[in-house]
mmCIF file of C-alpha atoms in Angstrom:
data_model
loop_
_atom_site.group_PDB
_atom_site.id
_atom_site.type_symbol
_atom_site.label_atom_id
_atom_site.label_comp_id
_atom_site.label_asym_id
_atom_site.label_seq_id
_atom_site.Cartn_x
_atom_site.Cartn_y
_atom_site.Cartn_z
ATOM 1 C CA UNK P 17 0.000 0.000 0.000
ATOM 2 C CA UNK P 18 2.976 2.325 0.493
ATOM 3 C CA UNK P 19 3.207 3.268 -3.169
ATOM 4 C CA UNK P 20 -0.398 4.393 -3.437
ATOM 5 C CA UNK P 21 -2.101 7.744 -3.059
ATOM 6 C CA UNK P 22 -4.019 6.931 0.168
ATOM 7 C CA UNK P 23 -0.764 6.075 1.956
ATOM 8 C CA UNK P 24 0.842 9.306 0.729
ATOM 9 C CA UNK P 25 -2.128 11.274 2.021
ATOM 10 C CA UNK P 26 -1.836 9.509 5.375
ATOM 11 C CA UNK P 27 1.819 10.571 5.542
ATOM 12 C CA UNK P 28 0.867 14.157 4.778
ATOM 13 C CA UNK P 29 -1.856 14.111 7.458
ATOM 14 C CA UNK P 30 0.574 12.523 9.907
ATOM 15 C CA UNK P 31 3.032 15.337 9.278
ATOM 16 C CA UNK P 32 0.497 18.055 10.044
ATOM 17 C CA UNK P 33 0.363 17.887 13.887
ATOM 18 C CA UNK P 34 4.075 18.822 14.273
ATOM 19 C CA UNK P 35 3.534 21.731 11.898
ATOM 20 C CA UNK P 36 0.528 22.916 13.931
ATOM 21 C CA UNK P 37 2.482 22.458 17.171
ATOM 22 C CA UNK P 38 5.419 24.541 15.904
ATOM 23 C CA UNK P 39 3.176 27.210 14.373
ATOM 24 C CA UNK P 40 1.231 27.693 17.601
ATOM 25 C CA UNK P 41 4.510 27.851 19.511
ATOM 26 C CA UNK P 42 5.446 30.781 17.287
ATOM 27 C CA UNK P 43 2.060 32.417 17.952
ATOM 28 C CA UNK P 44 2.492 32.229 21.729
ATOM 29 C CA UNK P 45 6.128 33.358 21.417
ATOM 30 C CA UNK P 46 4.910 36.470 19.613
ATOM 31 C CA UNK P 47 2.309 36.970 22.368
ATOM 32 C CA UNK P 48 5.100 36.890 24.956
ATOM 33 C CA UNK P 49 7.140 39.474 23.075
ATOM 34 C CA UNK P 50 4.128 41.742 22.591
ATOM 35 C CA UNK P 51 3.141 41.437 26.263
ATOM 36 C CA UNK P 52 6.650 42.447 27.317
ATOM 37 C CA UNK P 53 6.528 45.385 24.918
ATOM 38 C CA UNK P 54 3.165 46.581 26.261
ATOM 39 C CA UNK P 55 4.580 46.485 29.795
ATOM 40 C CA UNK P 56 7.319 48.871 28.726
ATOM 41 C CA UNK P 57 10.151 46.354 29.064
ATOM 42 C CA UNK P 58 13.318 47.479 27.289
ATOM 43 C CA UNK P 59 14.406 45.566 24.141
ATOM 44 C CA UNK P 60 17.222 43.822 26.016
ATOM 45 C CA UNK P 61 14.802 42.728 28.739
ATOM 46 C CA UNK P 62 12.379 41.376 26.135
ATOM 47 C CA UNK P 63 15.223 39.428 24.569
ATOM 48 C CA UNK P 64 16.176 37.872 27.922
ATOM 49 C CA UNK P 65 12.534 36.881 28.498
ATOM 50 C CA UNK P 66 12.497 35.181 25.098
ATOM 51 C CA UNK P 67 15.742 33.376 25.913
ATOM 52 C CA UNK P 68 14.210 32.076 29.147
ATOM 53 C CA UNK P 69 11.336 30.572 27.142
ATOM 54 C CA UNK P 70 13.892 28.869 24.922
ATOM 55 C CA UNK P 71 15.692 27.490 27.984
ATOM 56 C CA UNK P 72 12.401 26.110 29.333
ATOM 57 C CA UNK P 73 11.789 24.221 26.075
ATOM 58 C CA UNK P 74 15.313 22.790 26.069
ATOM 59 C CA UNK P 75 14.868 21.657 29.692
ATOM 60 C CA UNK P 76 11.576 19.958 28.812
ATOM 61 C CA UNK P 77 13.188 18.351 25.761
ATOM 62 C CA UNK P 78 16.028 16.766 27.714
ATOM 63 C CA UNK P 79 13.710 15.719 30.552
ATOM 64 C CA UNK P 80 11.524 14.045 27.940
ATOM 65 C CA UNK P 81 14.470 12.190 26.403
ATOM 66 C CA UNK P 82 15.673 11.127 29.861
ATOM 67 C CA UNK P 83 12.271 9.675 30.735
ATOM 68 C CA UNK P 84 12.092 7.690 27.485
ATOM 69 C CA UNK P 85 15.636 6.397 27.993
ATOM 70 C CA UNK P 86 14.945 5.321 31.589
ATOM 71 C CA UNK P 87 11.770 3.511 30.525
ATOM 72 C CA UNK P 88 13.802 1.456 28.039
ATOM 73 C CA UNK P 89 16.917 1.085 30.190
ATOM 74 C CA UNK P 90 19.188 -1.623 28.865
ATOM 75 C CA UNK P 91 17.559 -1.549 25.434
ATOM 76 C CA UNK P 92 18.545 1.928 24.237
ATOM 77 C CA UNK P 93 22.066 3.424 24.031
ATOM 78 C CA UNK P 94 22.867 6.535 26.036
ATOM 79 C CA UNK P 95 23.152 8.475 22.787
ATOM 80 C CA UNK P 96 19.342 8.414 22.622
ATOM 81 C CA UNK P 97 19.500 11.186 25.216
ATOM 82 C CA UNK P 98 20.821 13.450 22.447
ATOM 83 C CA UNK P 99 18.114 12.536 19.949
ATOM 84 C CA UNK P 100 16.678 15.641 18.292
ATOM 85 C CA UNK P 101 12.922 15.552 18.762
ATOM 86 C CA UNK P 102 10.354 18.268 18.187
ATOM 87 C CA UNK P 103 10.922 19.829 21.636
ATOM 88 C CA UNK P 104 14.626 20.202 20.812
ATOM 89 C CA UNK P 105 13.678 21.845 17.534
ATOM 90 C CA UNK P 106 11.382 24.191 19.451
ATOM 91 C CA UNK P 107 14.140 25.159 21.862
ATOM 92 C CA UNK P 108 16.617 25.888 19.070
ATOM 93 C CA UNK P 109 14.052 27.802 17.009
ATOM 94 C CA UNK P 110 13.159 30.025 19.974
ATOM 95 C CA UNK P 111 16.849 30.540 20.710
ATOM 96 C CA UNK P 112 17.544 31.706 17.145
ATOM 97 C CA UNK P 113 14.358 33.761 16.765
ATOM 98 C CA UNK P 114 14.569 35.320 20.248
ATOM 99 C CA UNK P 115 16.374 38.293 18.716
ATOM 100 C CA UNK P 116 13.019 39.289 17.172
ATOM 101 C CA UNK P 117 12.039 40.497 20.650
ATOM 102 C CA UNK P 118 14.070 43.682 20.151
ATOM 103 C CA UNK P 119 11.709 44.749 17.362
ATOM 104 C CA UNK P 120 8.200 46.146 17.741
ATOM 105 C CA UNK P 121 5.189 43.916 17.146
ATOM 106 C CA UNK P 122 4.258 45.660 13.909
ATOM 107 C CA UNK P 123 7.787 45.069 12.605
ATOM 108 C CA UNK P 124 7.782 41.393 13.538
ATOM 109 C CA UNK P 125 4.879 40.685 11.178
ATOM 110 C CA UNK P 126 7.022 41.288 8.123
ATOM 111 C CA UNK P 127 10.380 40.199 9.548
ATOM 112 C CA UNK P 128 9.147 36.815 10.807
ATOM 113 C CA UNK P 129 7.331 36.077 7.547
ATOM 114 C CA UNK P 130 10.590 36.730 5.687
ATOM 115 C CA UNK P 131 12.463 34.524 8.181
ATOM 116 C CA UNK P 132 10.018 31.691 7.605
ATOM 117 C CA UNK P 133 10.411 31.926 3.829
ATOM 118 C CA UNK P 134 14.201 32.079 4.213
ATOM 119 C CA UNK P 135 14.367 28.952 6.399
ATOM 120 C CA UNK P 136 12.124 27.030 4.012
ATOM 121 C CA UNK P 137 13.907 28.367 0.937
ATOM 122 C CA UNK P 138 17.445 27.421 1.950
ATOM 123 C CA UNK P 139 16.574 23.964 3.304
ATOM 124 C CA UNK P 140 17.421 22.129 0.043
ATOM 125 C CA UNK P 141 20.708 24.051 -0.090
ATOM 126 C CA UNK P 142 21.541 23.015 3.481
ATOM 127 C CA UNK P 143 20.876 19.394 2.517
ATOM 128 C CA UNK P 144 23.319 19.672 -0.378
ATOM 129 C CA UNK P 145 26.194 21.054 1.714
ATOM 130 C CA UNK P 146 29.073 18.917 2.950
ATOM 131 C CA UNK P 147 28.503 18.350 6.677
ATOM 132 C CA UNK P 148 31.078 15.605 7.170
ATOM 133 C CA UNK P 149 33.143 17.969 9.342
ATOM 134 C CA UNK P 150 30.364 18.498 11.878
ATOM 135 C CA UNK P 151 29.602 16.217 14.853
ATOM 136 C CA UNK P 152 26.485 14.105 14.372
ATOM 137 C CA UNK P 153 24.543 15.990 17.051
ATOM 138 C CA UNK P 154 25.151 19.267 15.175
ATOM 139 C CA UNK P 155 24.030 17.737 11.888
ATOM 140 C CA UNK P 156 20.901 16.339 13.538
ATOM 141 C CA UNK P 157 19.940 19.789 14.803
ATOM 142 C CA UNK P 158 20.569 21.541 11.483
ATOM 143 C CA UNK P 159 20.461 19.288 8.421
ATOM 144 C CA UNK P 160 17.090 18.027 7.103
ATOM 145 C CA UNK P 161 16.660 14.350 7.907
ATOM 146 C CA UNK P 162 13.705 11.972 7.925
ATOM 147 C CA UNK P 163 14.667 10.774 11.420
ATOM 148 C CA UNK P 164 14.974 14.135 13.224
ATOM 149 C CA UNK P 165 13.154 17.421 13.674
ATOM 150 C CA UNK P 166 15.978 19.604 12.375
ATOM 151 C CA UNK P 167 15.964 23.403 12.333
ATOM 152 C CA UNK P 168 15.752 23.288 8.536
ATOM 153 C CA UNK P 169 12.988 23.223 7.444
ATOM 154 C CA UNK P 170 10.805 22.742 10.563
ATOM 155 C CA UNK P 171 11.698 26.066 12.238
ATOM 156 C CA UNK P 172 9.980 27.860 9.362
ATOM 157 C CA UNK P 173 6.628 27.086 11.008
ATOM 158 C CA UNK P 174 7.745 28.829 14.215
ATOM 159 C CA UNK P 175 8.679 31.966 12.259
ATOM 160 C CA UNK P 176 5.368 31.939 10.365
ATOM 161 C CA UNK P 177 3.554 31.496 13.675
ATOM 162 C CA UNK P 178 5.364 34.498 15.142
ATOM 163 C CA UNK P 179 4.196 36.580 12.178
ATOM 164 C CA UNK P 180 0.586 35.394 12.613
ATOM 165 C CA UNK P 181 0.710 35.912 16.376
ATOM 166 C CA UNK P 182 1.937 39.469 15.905
ATOM 167 C CA UNK P 183 -0.990 40.146 13.576
ATOM 168 C CA UNK P 184 -3.466 38.792 16.121
ATOM 169 C CA UNK P 185 -2.040 40.974 18.905
ATOM 170 C CA UNK P 186 -2.612 44.112 16.826
ATOM 171 C CA UNK P 187 -6.226 43.287 16.015
ATOM 172 C CA UNK P 188 -9.210 44.560 17.961
ATOM 173 C CA UNK P 189 -11.723 41.983 19.173
ATOM 174 C CA UNK P 190 -14.269 42.805 16.493
ATOM 175 C CA UNK P 191 -11.612 42.461 13.786
ATOM 176 C CA UNK P 192 -10.645 38.880 14.635
ATOM 177 C CA UNK P 193 -13.568 37.115 12.871
ATOM 178 C CA UNK P 194 -12.776 38.897 9.609
ATOM 179 C CA UNK P 195 -9.099 38.045 10.063
ATOM 180 C CA UNK P 196 -9.992 34.375 10.472
ATOM 181 C CA UNK P 197 -11.803 34.479 7.131
ATOM 182 C CA UNK P 198 -8.631 35.855 5.562
ATOM 183 C CA UNK P 199 -6.627 33.143 7.308
ATOM 184 C CA UNK P 200 -8.838 30.450 5.778
ATOM 185 C CA UNK P 201 -8.920 31.826 2.234
ATOM 186 C CA UNK P 202 -5.288 32.880 2.382
ATOM 187 C CA UNK P 203 -4.298 29.418 3.571
ATOM 188 C CA UNK P 204 -6.225 27.828 0.713
ATOM 189 C CA UNK P 205 -4.477 30.110 -1.799
ATOM 190 C CA UNK P 206 -1.007 29.435 -0.331
ATOM 191 C CA UNK P 207 -1.543 25.664 -0.300
ATOM 192 C CA UNK P 208 -2.917 25.583 -3.853
ATOM 193 C CA UNK P 209 -0.151 27.769 -5.306
ATOM 194 C CA UNK P 210 2.559 25.759 -3.530
ATOM 195 C CA UNK P 211 1.012 22.479 -4.695
ATOM 196 C CA UNK P 212 0.910 23.783 -8.282
ATOM 197 C CA UNK P 213 4.573 24.804 -8.107
ATOM 198 C CA UNK P 214 5.545 21.417 -6.647
ATOM 199 C CA UNK P 215 4.105 19.732 -9.747
ATOM 200 C CA UNK P 216 5.957 22.022 -12.121
ATOM 201 C CA UNK P 217 8.900 20.483 -14.005
ATOM 202 C CA UNK P 218 10.885 23.664 -13.428
ATOM 203 C CA UNK P 219 12.902 23.984 -10.208
ATOM 204 C CA UNK P 220 15.724 26.186 -8.960
ATOM 205 C CA UNK P 221 16.980 23.326 -6.781
ATOM 206 C CA UNK P 222 19.033 20.407 -8.010
ATOM 207 C CA UNK P 223 18.491 18.161 -4.983
ATOM 208 C CA UNK P 224 15.101 19.048 -3.497
ATOM 209 C CA UNK P 225 13.297 16.112 -1.872
ATOM 210 C CA UNK P 226 9.576 16.858 -1.587
ATOM 211 C CA UNK P 227 9.037 14.857 1.623
ATOM 212 C CA UNK P 228 12.237 16.065 3.284
ATOM 213 C CA UNK P 229 13.270 19.633 2.451
ATOM 214 C CA UNK P 230 10.940 21.013 -0.200
ATOM 215 C CA UNK P 231 9.836 24.639 0.376
ATOM 216 C CA UNK P 232 6.662 23.728 -1.520
ATOM 217 C CA UNK P 233 5.709 21.130 1.114
ATOM 218 C CA UNK P 234 6.331 23.653 3.900
ATOM 219 C CA UNK P 235 4.054 26.190 2.196
ATOM 220 C CA UNK P 236 1.370 23.574 1.521
ATOM 221 C CA UNK P 237 1.408 22.656 5.209
ATOM 222 C CA UNK P 238 1.401 26.343 6.156
ATOM 223 C CA UNK P 239 -1.743 26.856 4.101
ATOM 224 C CA UNK P 240 -3.419 23.875 5.766
ATOM 225 C CA UNK P 241 -2.373 25.126 9.220
ATOM 226 C CA UNK P 242 -3.963 28.515 8.496
ATOM 227 C CA UNK P 243 -7.203 26.801 7.506
ATOM 228 C CA UNK P 244 -7.109 24.568 10.594
ATOM 229 C CA UNK P 245 -6.666 27.606 12.861
ATOM 230 C CA UNK P 246 -9.628 29.327 11.238
ATOM 231 C CA UNK P 247 -11.680 26.153 11.783
ATOM 232 C CA UNK P 248 -10.596 25.919 15.425
ATOM 233 C CA UNK P 249 -11.542 29.566 15.993
ATOM 234 C CA UNK P 250 -14.990 29.114 14.443
ATOM 235 C CA UNK P 251 -15.511 25.896 16.406
ATOM 236 C CA UNK P 252 -14.504 27.677 19.593
ATOM 237 C CA UNK P 253 -17.087 30.401 18.936
ATOM 238 C CA UNK P 254 -19.835 27.803 19.208
ATOM 239 C CA UNK P 255 -19.029 27.268 22.879
ATOM 240 C CA UNK P 256 -18.835 29.705 25.747
ATOM 241 C CA UNK P 257 -15.854 29.579 28.136
ATOM 242 C CA UNK P 258 -18.029 27.631 30.581
ATOM 243 C CA UNK P 259 -18.916 24.976 27.985
ATOM 244 C CA UNK P 260 -16.690 22.044 27.168
ATOM 245 C CA UNK P 261 -14.799 22.011 23.859
ATOM 246 C CA UNK P 262 -12.508 19.214 22.697
ATOM 247 C CA UNK P 263 -10.436 21.714 20.693
ATOM 248 C CA UNK P 264 -9.856 23.858 23.779
ATOM 249 C CA UNK P 265 -9.353 20.756 25.932
ATOM 250 C CA UNK P 266 -6.516 19.445 23.786
ATOM 251 C CA UNK P 267 -5.043 22.914 23.433
ATOM 252 C CA UNK P 268 -4.567 23.621 27.129
ATOM 253 C CA UNK P 269 -2.834 20.281 27.794
ATOM 254 C CA UNK P 270 -0.888 19.920 24.546
ATOM 255 C CA UNK P 271 2.510 19.238 26.127
ATOM 256 C CA UNK P 272 1.130 16.504 28.401
ATOM 257 C CA UNK P 273 -0.724 14.835 25.532
ATOM 258 C CA UNK P 274 2.357 14.993 23.329
ATOM 259 C CA UNK P 275 4.594 13.558 26.045
ATOM 260 C CA UNK P 276 2.368 10.573 26.868
ATOM 261 C CA UNK P 277 1.298 9.695 23.331
ATOM 262 C CA UNK P 278 4.947 9.520 22.221
ATOM 263 C CA UNK P 279 5.601 6.835 24.846
ATOM 264 C CA UNK P 280 2.523 4.870 23.744
ATOM 265 C CA UNK P 281 3.011 5.132 19.988
ATOM 266 C CA UNK P 282 6.794 5.172 19.661
ATOM 267 C CA UNK P 283 7.956 3.640 22.939
ATOM 268 C CA UNK P 284 8.751 0.026 23.819
ATOM 269 C CA UNK P 285 5.394 -0.792 25.383
ATOM 270 C CA UNK P 286 3.594 -1.653 22.139
ATOM 271 C CA UNK P 287 6.542 -2.026 19.770
ATOM 272 C CA UNK P 288 5.391 -5.559 18.916
ATOM 273 C CA UNK P 289 2.421 -4.027 17.065
ATOM 274 C CA UNK P 290 4.485 -1.798 14.783
ATOM 275 C CA UNK P 291 4.065 -2.460 11.060
ATOM 276 C CA UNK P 292 1.983 -5.563 11.830
ATOM 277 C CA UNK P 293 -1.538 -4.095 11.807
ATOM 278 C CA UNK P 294 -4.025 -4.059 8.970
ATOM 279 C CA UNK P 295 -5.443 -0.742 7.774
ATOM 280 C CA UNK P 296 -8.612 -1.305 9.777
ATOM 281 C CA UNK P 297 -6.668 -2.169 12.924
ATOM 282 C CA UNK P 298 -4.473 0.904 12.449
ATOM 283 C CA UNK P 299 -7.517 3.171 12.195
ATOM 284 C CA UNK P 300 -9.004 1.544 15.294
ATOM 285 C CA UNK P 301 -5.711 1.961 17.208
ATOM 286 C CA UNK P 302 -5.529 5.632 16.197
ATOM 287 C CA UNK P 303 -9.075 6.251 17.458
ATOM 288 C CA UNK P 304 -8.281 4.489 20.746
ATOM 289 C CA UNK P 305 -5.132 6.584 21.266
ATOM 290 C CA UNK P 306 -7.019 9.819 20.523
ATOM 291 C CA UNK P 307 -9.782 8.932 22.986
ATOM 292 C CA UNK P 308 -7.237 7.917 25.625
ATOM 293 C CA UNK P 309 -5.407 11.237 25.221
ATOM 294 C CA UNK P 310 -8.679 13.139 25.428
ATOM 295 C CA UNK P 311 -9.474 11.299 28.647
ATOM 296 C CA UNK P 312 -6.000 12.061 30.005
ATOM 297 C CA UNK P 313 -6.394 15.726 29.104
ATOM 298 C CA UNK P 314 -9.790 15.953 30.801
ATOM 299 C CA UNK P 315 -8.444 14.189 33.904
ATOM 300 C CA UNK P 316 -5.564 16.648 34.090
ATOM 301 C CA UNK P 317 -7.824 19.707 34.055
ATOM 302 C CA UNK P 318 -10.417 18.147 36.369
ATOM 303 C CA UNK P 319 -8.060 16.407 38.776
ATOM 304 C CA UNK P 320 -9.725 17.822 41.904
ATOM 305 C CA UNK P 321 -13.051 16.307 40.825
ATOM 306 C CA UNK P 322 -11.484 12.979 39.835
ATOM 307 C CA UNK P 323 -9.657 12.765 43.151
ATOM 308 C CA UNK P 324 -12.948 13.091 45.040
ATOM 309 C CA UNK P 325 -14.274 10.006 43.247
ATOM 310 C CA UNK P 326 -11.550 7.880 44.812
ATOM 311 C CA UNK P 327 -11.471 9.532 48.234
ATOM 312 C CA UNK P 328 -13.550 7.590 50.774
ATOM 313 C CA UNK P 329 -16.055 9.608 52.742
ATOM 314 C CA UNK P 330 -15.015 10.192 56.341
ATOM 315 C CA UNK P 331 -16.745 7.991 58.894
ATOM 316 C CA UNK P 332 -19.415 9.788 60.942
ATOM 317 C CA UNK P 333 -18.025 11.049 64.224
ATOM 318 C CA UNK P 334 -19.158 9.235 67.358
ATOM 319 C CA UNK P 335 -21.142 11.143 69.920
ATOM 320 C CA UNK P 336 -19.831 10.734 73.526
ATOM 321 C CA UNK P 337 -22.005 8.275 75.403
ATOM 322 C CA UNK P 338 -23.093 6.269 72.350
#
């Protein structure tokens, strides 16, 4: 089935969550920078605040790798601690893009969009360079590879997210719905144009790999991300803050869900199932994992209620003389 269109579409869909994750990281990073600016923090102070966010992501990344390594102790080499996963990519992207904090929010809209295009545009060139001189850990962080979340091209989504987040911070509340319409239609236009270019026989790159370092794939995913965000916003409008929403539920516990699902899907616990399921079993397993993660997310945000379910009621106090 791997040579057919349905499998290719499944690979594209499977590559969308990391893109969404990185894009939304850029949005919240832009929110942080704008918040610091509104508080009157000096450019250097805003930069230090951005660097602290980068340090937090790196700390989470290495804690995550340590947990996975400990859970498979004796079966994984210590070098797995240096594996470049999406959290490592996040930390490096925030470290590099933290300098954007010295600019004003209105300036970051244009600058971050250009940064995103630059990262995507040079990715095939980075792949074609001779990196034999560099240690493997450096190559894993920088050079596009199917096994790692390298800076090129994945960091482009963070830069695009910072541009979008800066736009959102400058909008008034009544302007957001109209902006979401532009996000949806703009995303459709970006994805369609990039898809058309990807099917063109003309290319300025001699070694571009569509599934690895193609700027066209990055822009197609960017367009889809923009449409997904517009959908999530419209969906969220249907519920008040007091009503439950699965979109909001997943959003506020994204790091926890990511952390646990990685152990379930890619860890040693169920490795015996890998590449041994039928299509129907794979779909069923995916649904089960999604429902389990939704349950975990709900438990996390309602822990005080859940804890009461398992706390025995105190025995009635005895009255003296009974």
